[in-house]
Amino acid sequence: MHTSTLFRGRRDILFDRLPGRAILLMGHRQVPRNYPANPYPFRQDSTFLYFTGCAVPGAAALLDAEGRHTTLFLPSPDPGDELWHGSVPGAVAIGAAAGADEVAPRDRLSERARALAARRGGALLGLPVCEATSQAELAALVGDGVESGAVTGPSADLADAVISLRNVKDGGEVAEIVATAEVTARAHRAAMAATRPGVREREIAALMDAVFAAAGCAPAYGSIVTVRGEILHGVPGAARLESDRLLLVDAGAESASGYATDVTRTWPVSGRFGDRQRAVYEVVLRAQAAAIARCRSGTRYRDVHLAAARVIAEGLGDLGLLRGDPDRAVEEGAHAMFFPHGVGHLLGLDVHDMEGYGDRAGYPPGRTRSPQFGLSYLRLDRDLEPGTCVTVEPGIYFVPALLHDAAFRRRFRDRVDFAAAEGWLGFGGVRIEDDVIVTSGDPKVPTAAIPKEIAEIEALVGSGPDPGTRLSG
Ligand code: GLY
Ligand code: MN
Ligand code: MN
């Protein structure tokens, strides 16, 4: 999907939004583990990818909105590079793929950036950067002028322009997410089929990685594969699965050009939901359906969250865990004792798309995070518009740290039946997560084909070879 025309077109929009400005985009550098030739796996900065498609470590780009001119800066090759790393495309080819007007050696960036800034009012707009970008170099380049926020916070104008572009996915991006969702579906189906007592969480995670790799993809984030579903971002362990547990699997593929998918399914290790497991699962499934149905253009995302919270509060009432009116429980935040996180987030080139810019991406001007427990973890509260891509991922969890917290027990003593909840500790958690693309009509759910109805899951779990057999023949 990526062509030089596409990247030029995106930069043209940026130039229109920031007339006359000088803009610096920094790629990530390779971060060594102990010595330079032994680096951590490299992943390019997503905004840099969005505007250039250039995945070369240490690259940077200088954009002159006045002259509508882009210079791509690339590290100069070392004489031994071809010996150790093989041949790579030359600078001219990389520049052409990015649609750059000029390619220059990376060690000229500082001098060229300062000269351009001097011609464009003295300021160089930059973005907040992560550890894998050279903070010191960016600080030196942007200096202490008006836009020094580039180091300690976003350059507001540039961050807003980038966010407004990346927030609305075009047809090519949607097609890429849809294709990647098919890979994620394959991995989840393989994981379900391979699950049985005695298999290790890590084996399931490795099997999913292998399915991603076979399709030219990588994991979009560290896969969560755990029977301790109440640990929201738990990591896969080496323990063998026991038959009475639920396995929570939150794993998604990333496409070759960087688009993420983010999917959670929860299934019984034995292949049969127990009565309590089924009861909780059905509530979460209903909550997810209600929330996905609200993902329509013009809806405020907080209302998507509250739609899920309302169904969960009602279900927790039926399970004897919450008392009284479900609407009041949601208003007071009592449901968050069991559904403590937000219902989802933006998705795109990053799994939590643009969260590196803080709440500026998830919360538009005039909206800020609620301090209320539960809502305080809601990462997104924009009005949805066609092309916005989000996740919808309600869950119910039995978290000892919450249920035993003295302040919560006081605050919710009339709402939560803590004695009943005690009898659920050790259950773990259920989360069901799909990716949703907002359209001018019905929401599009590219991950919908991944089994989530109880009958489909029960038919699939344990129906194929275990991970070891499947991976080693
Ligand atoms: N996979 C991380 C999340 O769902 O937010
Ligand atoms: Mn997610
Ligand atoms: Mn997830």
Short mmCIF file of N, CA and C and ligand atoms in Angstrom, two decimals, residues 262 345 391 393 433, ligand 2:
data_model
loop_
_atom_site.label_atom_id
_atom_site.label_comp_id
_atom_site.label_asym_id
_atom_site.label_seq_id
_atom_site.Cartn_x
_atom_site.Cartn_y
_atom_site.Cartn_z
N ASP A 262 -5.41 -5.84 17.85
CA ASP A 262 -5.38 -6.00 19.31
C ASP A 262 -6.64 -6.76 19.70
N HIS A 345 -9.35 1.95 23.37
CA HIS A 345 -8.37 2.98 23.03
C HIS A 345 -8.26 3.10 21.52
N THR A 391 -10.45 -0.01 19.89
CA THR A 391 -10.75 -1.33 20.41
C THR A 391 -11.98 -1.22 21.31
N GLU A 393 -13.18 -3.53 24.54
CA GLU A 393 -12.63 -4.65 25.32
C GLU A 393 -13.08 -4.65 26.77
N GLU A 433 -12.10 -8.70 23.42
CA GLU A 433 -11.64 -7.47 22.75
C GLU A 433 -11.68 -7.64 21.24
MN MN B 2 -6.54 -3.08 23.70
#
